[in-house]
XYZ file of C-alpha atoms in Angstrom:
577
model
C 139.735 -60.829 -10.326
C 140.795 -63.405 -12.587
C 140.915 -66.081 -10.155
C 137.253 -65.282 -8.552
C 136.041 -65.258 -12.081
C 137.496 -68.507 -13.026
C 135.909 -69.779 -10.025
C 132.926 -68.041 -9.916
C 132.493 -70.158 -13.316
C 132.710 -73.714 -12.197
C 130.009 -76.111 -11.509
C 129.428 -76.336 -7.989
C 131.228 -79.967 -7.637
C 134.214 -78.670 -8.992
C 134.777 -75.595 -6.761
C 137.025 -75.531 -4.429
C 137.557 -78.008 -1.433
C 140.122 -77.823 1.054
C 141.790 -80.891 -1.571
C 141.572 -78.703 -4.286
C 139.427 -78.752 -7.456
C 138.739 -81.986 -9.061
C 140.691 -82.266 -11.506
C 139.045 -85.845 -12.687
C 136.559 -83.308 -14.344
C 136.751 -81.614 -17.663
C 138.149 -78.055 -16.648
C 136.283 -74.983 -18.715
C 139.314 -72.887 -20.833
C 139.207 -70.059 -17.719
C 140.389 -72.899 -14.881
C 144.060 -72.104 -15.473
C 143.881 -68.854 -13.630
C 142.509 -70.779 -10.670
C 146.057 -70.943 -9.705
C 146.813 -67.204 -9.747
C 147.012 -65.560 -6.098
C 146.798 -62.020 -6.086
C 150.057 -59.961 -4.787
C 150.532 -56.321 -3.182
C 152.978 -54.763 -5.159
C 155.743 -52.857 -3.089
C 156.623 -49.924 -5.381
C 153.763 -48.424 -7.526
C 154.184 -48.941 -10.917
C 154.408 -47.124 -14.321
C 153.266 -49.121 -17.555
C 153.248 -46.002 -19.316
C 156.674 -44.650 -18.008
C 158.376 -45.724 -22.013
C 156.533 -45.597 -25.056
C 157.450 -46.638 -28.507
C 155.987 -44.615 -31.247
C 155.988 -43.434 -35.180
C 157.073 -39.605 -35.711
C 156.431 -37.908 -39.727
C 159.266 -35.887 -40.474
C 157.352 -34.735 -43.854
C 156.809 -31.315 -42.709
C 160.228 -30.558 -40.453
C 162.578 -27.684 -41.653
C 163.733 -28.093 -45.151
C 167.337 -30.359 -44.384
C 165.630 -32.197 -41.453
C 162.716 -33.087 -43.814
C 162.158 -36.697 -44.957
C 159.152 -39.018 -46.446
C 160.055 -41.685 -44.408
C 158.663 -41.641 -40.534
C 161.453 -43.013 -37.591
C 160.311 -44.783 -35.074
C 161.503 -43.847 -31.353
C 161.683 -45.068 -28.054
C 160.768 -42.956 -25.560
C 161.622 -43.215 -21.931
C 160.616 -41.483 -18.954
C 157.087 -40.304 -20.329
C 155.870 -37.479 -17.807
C 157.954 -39.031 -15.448
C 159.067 -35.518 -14.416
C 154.884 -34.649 -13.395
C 154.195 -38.071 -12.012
C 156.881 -38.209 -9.735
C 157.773 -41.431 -7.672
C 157.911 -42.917 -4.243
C 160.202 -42.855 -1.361
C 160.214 -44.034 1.985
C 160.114 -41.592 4.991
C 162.475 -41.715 7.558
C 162.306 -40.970 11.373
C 164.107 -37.534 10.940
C 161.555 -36.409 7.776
C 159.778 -33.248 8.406
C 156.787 -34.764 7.225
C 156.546 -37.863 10.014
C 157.605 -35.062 12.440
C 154.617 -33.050 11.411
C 152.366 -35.728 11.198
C 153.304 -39.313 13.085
C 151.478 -41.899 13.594
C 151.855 -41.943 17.335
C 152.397 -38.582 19.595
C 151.007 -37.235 22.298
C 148.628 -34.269 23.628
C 149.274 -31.738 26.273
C 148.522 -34.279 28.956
C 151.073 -36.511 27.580
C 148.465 -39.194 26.581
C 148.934 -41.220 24.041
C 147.274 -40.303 20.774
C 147.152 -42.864 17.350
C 146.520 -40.566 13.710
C 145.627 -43.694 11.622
C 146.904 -41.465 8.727
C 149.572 -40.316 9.841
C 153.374 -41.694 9.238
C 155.770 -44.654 10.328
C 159.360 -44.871 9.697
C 159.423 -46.640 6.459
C 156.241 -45.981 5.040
C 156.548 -44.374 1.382
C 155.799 -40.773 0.182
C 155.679 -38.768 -2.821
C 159.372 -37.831 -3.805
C 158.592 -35.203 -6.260
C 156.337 -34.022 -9.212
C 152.263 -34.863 -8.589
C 153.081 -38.016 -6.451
C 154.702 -35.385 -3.686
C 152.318 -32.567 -4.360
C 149.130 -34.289 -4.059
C 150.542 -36.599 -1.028
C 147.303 -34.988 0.513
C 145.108 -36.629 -1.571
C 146.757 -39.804 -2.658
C 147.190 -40.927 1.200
C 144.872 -43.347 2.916
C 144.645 -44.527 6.984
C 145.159 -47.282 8.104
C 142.643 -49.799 10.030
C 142.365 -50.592 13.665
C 141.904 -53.843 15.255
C 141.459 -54.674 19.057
C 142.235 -57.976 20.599
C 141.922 -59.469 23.575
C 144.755 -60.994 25.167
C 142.771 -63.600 27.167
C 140.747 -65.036 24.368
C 142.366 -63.726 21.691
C 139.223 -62.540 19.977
C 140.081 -59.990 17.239
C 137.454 -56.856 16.448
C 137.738 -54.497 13.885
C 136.764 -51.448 15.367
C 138.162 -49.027 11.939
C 138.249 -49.998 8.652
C 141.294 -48.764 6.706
C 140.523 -46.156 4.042
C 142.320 -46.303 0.515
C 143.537 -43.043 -0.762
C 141.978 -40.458 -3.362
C 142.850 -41.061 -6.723
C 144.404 -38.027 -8.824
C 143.511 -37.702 -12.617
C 146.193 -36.115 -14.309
C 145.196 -33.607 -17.459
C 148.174 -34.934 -18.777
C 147.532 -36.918 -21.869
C 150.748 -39.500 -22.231
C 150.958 -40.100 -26.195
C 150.913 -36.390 -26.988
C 153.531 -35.978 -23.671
C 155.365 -38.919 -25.665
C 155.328 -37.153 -29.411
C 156.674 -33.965 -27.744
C 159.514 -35.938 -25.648
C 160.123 -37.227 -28.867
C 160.118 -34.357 -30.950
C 162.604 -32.417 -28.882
C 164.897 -35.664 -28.027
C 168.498 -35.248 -28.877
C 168.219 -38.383 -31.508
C 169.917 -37.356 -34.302
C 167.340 -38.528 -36.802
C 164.741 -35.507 -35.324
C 167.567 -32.679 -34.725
C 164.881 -29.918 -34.038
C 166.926 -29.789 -30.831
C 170.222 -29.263 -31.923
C 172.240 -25.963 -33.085
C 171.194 -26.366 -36.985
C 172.918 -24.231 -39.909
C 169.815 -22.056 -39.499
C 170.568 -20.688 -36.117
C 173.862 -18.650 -37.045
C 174.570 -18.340 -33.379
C 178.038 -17.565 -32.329
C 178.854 -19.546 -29.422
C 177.662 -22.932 -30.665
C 179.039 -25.405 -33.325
C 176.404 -27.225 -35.512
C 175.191 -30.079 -33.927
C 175.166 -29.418 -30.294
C 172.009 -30.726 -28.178
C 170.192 -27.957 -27.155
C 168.165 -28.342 -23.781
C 164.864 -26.713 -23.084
C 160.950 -27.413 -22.189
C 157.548 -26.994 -23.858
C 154.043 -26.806 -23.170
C 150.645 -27.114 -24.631
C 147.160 -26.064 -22.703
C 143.285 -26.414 -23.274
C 142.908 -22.788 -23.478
C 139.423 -23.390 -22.387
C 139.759 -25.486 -19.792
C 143.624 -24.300 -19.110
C 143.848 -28.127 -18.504
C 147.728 -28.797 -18.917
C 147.671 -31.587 -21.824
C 151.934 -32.093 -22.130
C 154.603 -30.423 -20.188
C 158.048 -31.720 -21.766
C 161.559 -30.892 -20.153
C 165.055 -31.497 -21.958
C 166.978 -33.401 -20.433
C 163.901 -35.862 -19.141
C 164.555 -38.290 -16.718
C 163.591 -42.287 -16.744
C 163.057 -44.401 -14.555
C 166.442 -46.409 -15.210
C 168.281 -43.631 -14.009
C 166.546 -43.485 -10.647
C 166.475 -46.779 -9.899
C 170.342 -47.627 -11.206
C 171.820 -44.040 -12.237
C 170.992 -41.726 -9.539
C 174.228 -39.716 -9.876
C 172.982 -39.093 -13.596
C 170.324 -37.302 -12.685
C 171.370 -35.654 -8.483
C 174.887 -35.281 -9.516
C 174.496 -33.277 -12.728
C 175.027 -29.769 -11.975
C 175.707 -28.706 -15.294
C 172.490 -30.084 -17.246
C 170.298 -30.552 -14.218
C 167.717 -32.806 -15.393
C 166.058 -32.900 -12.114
C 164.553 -29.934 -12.533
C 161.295 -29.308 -14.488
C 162.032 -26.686 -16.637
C 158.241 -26.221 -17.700
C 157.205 -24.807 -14.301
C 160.480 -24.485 -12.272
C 163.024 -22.601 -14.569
C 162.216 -19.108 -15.022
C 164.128 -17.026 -17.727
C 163.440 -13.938 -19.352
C 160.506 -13.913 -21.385
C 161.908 -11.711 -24.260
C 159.656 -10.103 -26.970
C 157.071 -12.335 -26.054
C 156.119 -10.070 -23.642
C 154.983 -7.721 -26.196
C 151.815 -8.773 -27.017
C 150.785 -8.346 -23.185
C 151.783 -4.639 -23.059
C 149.984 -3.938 -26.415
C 146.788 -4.833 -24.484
C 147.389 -3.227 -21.150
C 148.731 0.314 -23.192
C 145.635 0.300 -25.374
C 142.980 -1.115 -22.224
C 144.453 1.757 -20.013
C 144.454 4.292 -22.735
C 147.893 5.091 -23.414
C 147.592 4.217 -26.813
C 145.223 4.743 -29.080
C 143.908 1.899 -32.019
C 144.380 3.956 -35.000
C 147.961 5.825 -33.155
C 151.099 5.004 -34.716
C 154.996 5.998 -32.881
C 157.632 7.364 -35.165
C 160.692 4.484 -34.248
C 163.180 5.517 -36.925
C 165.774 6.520 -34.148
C 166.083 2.839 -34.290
C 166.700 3.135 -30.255
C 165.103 4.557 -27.138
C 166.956 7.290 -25.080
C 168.252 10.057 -26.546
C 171.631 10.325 -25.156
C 172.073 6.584 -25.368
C 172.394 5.328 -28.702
C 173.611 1.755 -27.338
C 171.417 0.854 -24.508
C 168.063 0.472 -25.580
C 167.604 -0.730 -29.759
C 165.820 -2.140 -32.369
C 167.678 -5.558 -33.082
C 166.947 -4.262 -36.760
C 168.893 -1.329 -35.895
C 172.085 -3.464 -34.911
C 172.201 -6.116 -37.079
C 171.570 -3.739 -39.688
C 174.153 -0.847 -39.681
C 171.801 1.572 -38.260
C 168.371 0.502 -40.258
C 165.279 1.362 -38.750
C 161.498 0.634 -38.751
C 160.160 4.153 -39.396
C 156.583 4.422 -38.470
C 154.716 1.778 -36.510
C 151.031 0.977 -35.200
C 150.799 -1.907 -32.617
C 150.124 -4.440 -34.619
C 152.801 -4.089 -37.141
C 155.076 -2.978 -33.869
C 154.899 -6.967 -32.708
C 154.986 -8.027 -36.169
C 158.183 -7.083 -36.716
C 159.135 -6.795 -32.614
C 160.360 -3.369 -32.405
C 161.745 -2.974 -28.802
C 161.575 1.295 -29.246
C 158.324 0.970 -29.584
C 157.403 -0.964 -26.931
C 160.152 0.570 -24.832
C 157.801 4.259 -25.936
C 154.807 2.328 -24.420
C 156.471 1.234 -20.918
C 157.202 5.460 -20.660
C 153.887 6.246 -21.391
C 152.341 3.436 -18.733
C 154.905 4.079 -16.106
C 156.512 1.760 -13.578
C 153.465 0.839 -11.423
C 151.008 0.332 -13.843
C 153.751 -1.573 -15.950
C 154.092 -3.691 -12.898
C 150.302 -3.945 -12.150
C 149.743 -5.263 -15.657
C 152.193 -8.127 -15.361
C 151.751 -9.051 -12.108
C 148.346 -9.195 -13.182
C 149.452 -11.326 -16.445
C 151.052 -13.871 -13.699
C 154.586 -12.643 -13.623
C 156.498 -13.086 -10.440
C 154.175 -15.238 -8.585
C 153.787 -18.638 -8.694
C 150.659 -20.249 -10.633
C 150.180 -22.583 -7.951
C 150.299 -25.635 -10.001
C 150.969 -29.375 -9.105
C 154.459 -29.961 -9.379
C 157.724 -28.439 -8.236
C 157.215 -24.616 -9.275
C 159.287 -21.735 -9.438
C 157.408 -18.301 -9.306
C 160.436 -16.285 -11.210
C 160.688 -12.664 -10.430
C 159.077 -9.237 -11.076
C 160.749 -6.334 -10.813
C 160.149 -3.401 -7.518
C 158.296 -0.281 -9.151
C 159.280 1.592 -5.978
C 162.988 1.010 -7.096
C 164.953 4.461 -7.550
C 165.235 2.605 -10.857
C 162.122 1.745 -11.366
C 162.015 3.416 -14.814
C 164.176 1.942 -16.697
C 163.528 -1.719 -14.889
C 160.265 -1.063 -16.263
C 161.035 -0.129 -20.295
C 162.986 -3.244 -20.109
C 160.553 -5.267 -18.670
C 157.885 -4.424 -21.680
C 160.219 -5.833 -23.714
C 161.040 -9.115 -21.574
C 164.594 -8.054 -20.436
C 166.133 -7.300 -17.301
C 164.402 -7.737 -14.070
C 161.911 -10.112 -14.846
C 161.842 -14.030 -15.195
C 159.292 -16.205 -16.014
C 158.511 -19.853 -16.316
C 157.296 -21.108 -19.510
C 153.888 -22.143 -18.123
C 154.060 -18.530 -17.304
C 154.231 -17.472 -20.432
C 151.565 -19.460 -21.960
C 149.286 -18.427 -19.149
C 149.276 -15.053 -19.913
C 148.780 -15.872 -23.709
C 145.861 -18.053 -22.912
C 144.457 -14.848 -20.525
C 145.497 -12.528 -23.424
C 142.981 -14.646 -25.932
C 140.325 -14.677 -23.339
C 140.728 -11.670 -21.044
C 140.589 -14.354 -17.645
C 143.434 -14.853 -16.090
C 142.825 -18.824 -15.199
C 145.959 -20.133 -13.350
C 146.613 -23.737 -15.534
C 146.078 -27.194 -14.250
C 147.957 -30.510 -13.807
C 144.940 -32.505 -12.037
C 141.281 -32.837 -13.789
C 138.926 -31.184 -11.701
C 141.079 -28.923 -9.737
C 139.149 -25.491 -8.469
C 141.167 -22.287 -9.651
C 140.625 -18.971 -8.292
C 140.848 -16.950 -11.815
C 139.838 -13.297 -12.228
C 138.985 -10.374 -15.049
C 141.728 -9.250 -16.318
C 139.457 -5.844 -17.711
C 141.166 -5.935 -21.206
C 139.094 -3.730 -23.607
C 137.536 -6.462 -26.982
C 140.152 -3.625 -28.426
C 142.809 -4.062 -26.666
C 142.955 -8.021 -27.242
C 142.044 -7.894 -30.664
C 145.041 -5.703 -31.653
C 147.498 -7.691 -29.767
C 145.910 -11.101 -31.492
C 146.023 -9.001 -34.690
C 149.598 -8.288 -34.135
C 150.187 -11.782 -33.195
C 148.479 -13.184 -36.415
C 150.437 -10.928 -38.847
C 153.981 -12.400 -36.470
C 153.141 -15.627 -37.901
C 151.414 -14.652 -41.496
C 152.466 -11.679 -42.835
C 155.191 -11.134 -45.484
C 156.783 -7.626 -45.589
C 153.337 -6.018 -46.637
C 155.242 -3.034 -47.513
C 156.619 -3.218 -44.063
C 160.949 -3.194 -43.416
C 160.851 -6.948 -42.704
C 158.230 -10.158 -42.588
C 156.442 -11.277 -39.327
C 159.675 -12.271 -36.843
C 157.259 -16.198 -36.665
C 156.535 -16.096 -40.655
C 159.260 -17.106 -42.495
C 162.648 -19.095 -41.923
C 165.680 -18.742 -43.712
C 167.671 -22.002 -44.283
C 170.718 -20.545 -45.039
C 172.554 -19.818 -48.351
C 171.626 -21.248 -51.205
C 168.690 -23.374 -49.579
C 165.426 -20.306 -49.720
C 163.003 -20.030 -46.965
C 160.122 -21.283 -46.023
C 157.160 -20.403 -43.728
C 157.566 -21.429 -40.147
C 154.176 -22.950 -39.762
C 152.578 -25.167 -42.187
C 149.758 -27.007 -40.256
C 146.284 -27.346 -42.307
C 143.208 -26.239 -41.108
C 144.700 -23.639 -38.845
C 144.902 -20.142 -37.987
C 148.467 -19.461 -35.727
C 148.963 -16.028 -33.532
C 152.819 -16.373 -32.544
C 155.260 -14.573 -31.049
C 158.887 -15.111 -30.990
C 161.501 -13.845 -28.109
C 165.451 -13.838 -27.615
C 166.414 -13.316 -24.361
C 170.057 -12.480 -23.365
C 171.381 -14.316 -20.912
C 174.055 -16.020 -18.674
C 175.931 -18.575 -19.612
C 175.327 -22.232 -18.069
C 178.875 -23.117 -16.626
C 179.958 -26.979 -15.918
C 179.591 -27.276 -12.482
C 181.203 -30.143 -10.419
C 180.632 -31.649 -6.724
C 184.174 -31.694 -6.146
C 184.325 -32.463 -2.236
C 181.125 -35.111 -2.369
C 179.248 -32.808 -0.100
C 175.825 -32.728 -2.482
C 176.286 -29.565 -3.372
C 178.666 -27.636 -6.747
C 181.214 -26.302 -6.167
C 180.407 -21.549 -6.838
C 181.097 -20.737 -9.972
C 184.441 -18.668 -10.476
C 185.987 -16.482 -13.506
C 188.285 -20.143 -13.926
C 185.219 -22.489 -14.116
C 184.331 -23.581 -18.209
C 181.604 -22.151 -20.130
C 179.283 -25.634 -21.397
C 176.805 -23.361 -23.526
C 176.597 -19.404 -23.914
C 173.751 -17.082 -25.738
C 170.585 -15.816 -26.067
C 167.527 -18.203 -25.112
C 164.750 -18.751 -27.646
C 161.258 -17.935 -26.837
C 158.178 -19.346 -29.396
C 154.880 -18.772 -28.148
C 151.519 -19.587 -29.957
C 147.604 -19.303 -30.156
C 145.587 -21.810 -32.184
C 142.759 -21.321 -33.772
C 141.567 -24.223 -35.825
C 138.922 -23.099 -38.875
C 135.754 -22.573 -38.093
C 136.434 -21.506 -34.131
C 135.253 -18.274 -32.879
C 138.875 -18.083 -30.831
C 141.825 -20.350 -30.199
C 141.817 -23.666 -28.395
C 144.858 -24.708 -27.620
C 148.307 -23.010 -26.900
C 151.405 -24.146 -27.502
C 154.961 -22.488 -25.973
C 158.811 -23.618 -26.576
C 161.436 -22.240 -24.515
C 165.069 -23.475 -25.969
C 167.954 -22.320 -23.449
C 170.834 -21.004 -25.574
C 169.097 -20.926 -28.677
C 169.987 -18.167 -29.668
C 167.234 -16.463 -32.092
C 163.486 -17.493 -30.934
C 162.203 -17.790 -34.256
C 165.064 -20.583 -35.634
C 165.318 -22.595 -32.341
C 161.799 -22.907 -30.554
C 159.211 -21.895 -33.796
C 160.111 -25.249 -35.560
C 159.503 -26.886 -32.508
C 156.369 -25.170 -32.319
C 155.165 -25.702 -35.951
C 155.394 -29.551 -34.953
C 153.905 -29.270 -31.568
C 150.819 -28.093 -33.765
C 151.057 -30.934 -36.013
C 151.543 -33.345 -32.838
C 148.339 -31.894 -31.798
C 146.569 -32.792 -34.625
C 147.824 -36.355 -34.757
C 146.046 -37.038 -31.237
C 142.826 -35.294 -31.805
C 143.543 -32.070 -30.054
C 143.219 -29.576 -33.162
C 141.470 -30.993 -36.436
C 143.021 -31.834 -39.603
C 140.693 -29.941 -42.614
C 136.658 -30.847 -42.860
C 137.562 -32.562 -39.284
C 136.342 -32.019 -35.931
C 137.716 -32.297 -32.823
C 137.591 -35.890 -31.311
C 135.120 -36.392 -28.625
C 137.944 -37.124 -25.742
C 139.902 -34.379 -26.999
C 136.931 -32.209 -26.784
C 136.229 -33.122 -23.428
């Protein structure tokens, strides 16, 4: 363009002659590009791919807080959603499925101008292999004749589609930055704070995060921990394909499901009180501290257990996810019974995929016909047991909870979504916000214990302070600890591409409960929340420590770019769009 430009600008006795330009003539200052010659680059490129940018650490967690911003340099922006190129090879399911050349029933010879050759390039993974579809052109034909060797264009090539990702890359490159493993951030890393058991201080912690347009359900930053760059794939590959143990290949956000934990609770709240099962003003007596009768150590309260035997006493639903009383919620799976417990979160997007453009993992529901279906089902209204889900998953069914549509969420910008009514009663969804807002901004209240998102203790000697401290905000959070297995280092010991099964001899890399943090924003002034934001930290133990800090400065990050206003501020017009 440059070139064309420059020459487009030259008197007409200076353009160019089969000599050259004269140079004898004064040349104008654009000339020099004259000898630029444009050049089709073999591998597609990503200027984006590392970022370098400022991160405030003047509202972090107490002993991580400092006046003085660090400056980072992140790699591997979104790389994970992008994706990258690959060439295809004869034996590819995809050229065998679509070649260029093949032939009909009769045998004859038949050209698909977009289909594939040995060697021509593909998506690999992320948006680059799921929208392959769209991204793909066709080639051209030309016909010429062997006796005169006149050449005819009989069909012009067609370029591909382009795909515009929702993804915006400086927010994607605060959050990669915010939950790196540099020791000057440290929000993920075990911290004095999260008294867990099986960790020593210090240890990186790996995980994923989201953030959606709760209008739009337009994905804005997806963020998996440990990211990938594109050093590694181009020099490192065994980094990334031969790390069993970490597995940074996969895409946590959409393709590692876990248990959701107590932030289920807020979901079975609304179904409970939209089915009639519970009533607004109805309160359950919970001071048993624990669910079945006969089986003291089965089903509790976590107050229940850390505490010696305390208990919440009387709870409505509000207060009930407040402080995250798993009786109580337990109470309400009885009263809904298996299939309608089932119905509700199947219907909340659990154990289905959401469709969306990258590698996805649906994660599992459990089978109300089960001769267990009972008990699969108490567990399941409090996040336990046989149910996984993805933390897109999770934030999906937030963003439906806040709206009452279920609207699967979106990679691409202008993608069609078949969403639905999810029939939640203005009730139903106002107690479970309700509950949610007093999570994240209630004090005891004359209640046992503050909101389980409201306050965090720092550890002896060092007070508390609230978990989120954004401006110009209203949060609705709710935190989750999910038991699980531990993640075991696993080896490819004979070469063959594959680890080696796990045995009672193979070592234990990281062991405990994951954290859950998920939240609704509201900024002042909005009838309802805009954005939300969810934090998923694998072995962190307690969901409030681990993933609500991360949260907190998810919120701020948000604000930074324009996606939630700062006080007397609205939101920017891109962000708004």
């Amino acid at each position: 363009q440059l070139a064309a430009e420059a020459e487009g600008s030259l008197p007409s006795w200076q353009r160019r002659t089969p000599r050259g330009i004269d140079i004898t003539a004064p040349p104008p200052g654009n000339a020099v590009w004259l000898g630029v010659e444009p050049v089709r680059a073999k591998h597609r490129r990503y200027p984006l791919e590392t970022l370098t940018l400022t991160l405030d650490r003047s509202t972090f967690p107490g002993p991580l807080r400092s006046d003085n911003p660090v400056e980072l340099i992140v790699p591997g922006v979104a790389l994970h959603i992008l994706g990258q190129m690959r060439p295809i090879h004869a034996e590819d399911p995809q050229l065998e499925a679509q070649p260029f050349v093949s032939a009909d029933e009769q045998g004859n010879r038949v050209i698909d101008l977009a289909g594939y050759r040995d060697g021509d390039r593909i998506g690999a993974f992320g948006a680059e292999r799921a929208m392959e579809h769209r991204l793909r052109g066709s080639r051209g034909q030309t016909t010429t004749q062997l006796d005169t060797g006149d050449t005819v264009r009989r069909v012009d090539p067609e370029r591909g589609n382009d795909v515009v990702l929702t993804i915006d890359h400086r927010l994607q490159a605060r959050i990669q930055a915010l939950m790196s493993h540099d020791d000057r951030v440290g929000l993920m890393r075990i911290q004095p704070w999260i008294d867990t058991p099986h960790l020593p201080v210090g240890t990186p912690l790996h995980g994923s995060a989201a953030v959606i347009d709760i209008q739009t359900r337009e994905v804005l930053a997806a963020v998996s921990v440990p990211g990938i760059t594109l050093d590694q794939l181009t020099n490192d590959r065994a980094s990334i394909f031969g790390n069993f143990t970490d597995e940074p290949f996969t895409f946590r956000p959409t393709a590692y499901a876990r248990e959701p934990g107590s932030t289920i609770k807020p979901l079975i709240l609304a179904a409970a009180i939209t089915d009639g099962e519970f009533g607004l003003d109805e309160t359950i007596d919970c001071s048993q501290g624990y669910l079945y009768e006969n089986r003291p150590d089965t089903f509790q309260d976590w107050i229940y257990r850390q505490y010696g035997g305390l208990t919440f006493g009387v709870l409505d639903g509000a207060t009930a996810i407040k402080v995250s009383s798993n009786t109580f919620f337990g109470m309400l799976g009885q009263r809904l019974k298996p299939r309608r417990v089932h119905a509700w979160l199947e219907a909340f997007g659990a154990g289905r995929r959401l469709g969306v453009e990258v590698d996805e993992r649906g994660g599992f529901l459990f089978d109300a016909q089960d001769r267990n279906a009972a008990g699969l089902a108490n567990l399941a209204c409090i996040g336990q047991g046989q149910i996984t889900m993805t933390p897109l998953q999770v934030l999906a069914a937030h963003a439906a909870l806040a709206t009452g549509e279920f609207v699967p969420p979106t990679f691409v910008r202008g993608t069609m979504r078949e969403s639905y009514d999810l029939g939640l009663t203005d009730a139903a969804m106002t107690a479970a916000q309700r509950g949610m807002w007093k999570s994240a901004n209630e004090d005891r209240a004359g209640d046992i214990t503050s909101g389980t998102t409201y306050q965090l203790n720092l550890g002896e000697g060092l007070g508390s302070e609230p978990y989120f401290n954004a401006p110009g905000v209203t949060v609705y959070a709710k935190s989750g600890s999910a038991q699980s297995t531990p993640t075991y280092e696993k080896h490819d010991a004979d070469g063959d591409g594959y680890a080696e099964p796990v045995t009672r001899d193979t070592p234990i890399a990281r062991a405990g409960a994951h954290g859950w943090a998920v939240a609704l924003v509201q900024p002042d002034g909005e009838s309802q929340p805009t954005i939300g934001v969810v934090v998923c930290v694998e072995h962190g133990w307690s969901g409030g420590k681990s993933a609500a800090p991360l949260v907190n400065q998810i919120i701020h990050a948000c604000q930074a770019e324009g996606y939630l206003p700062l006080p007397g501020e609205a939101r920017t017009a891109e962000a708004a769009r």
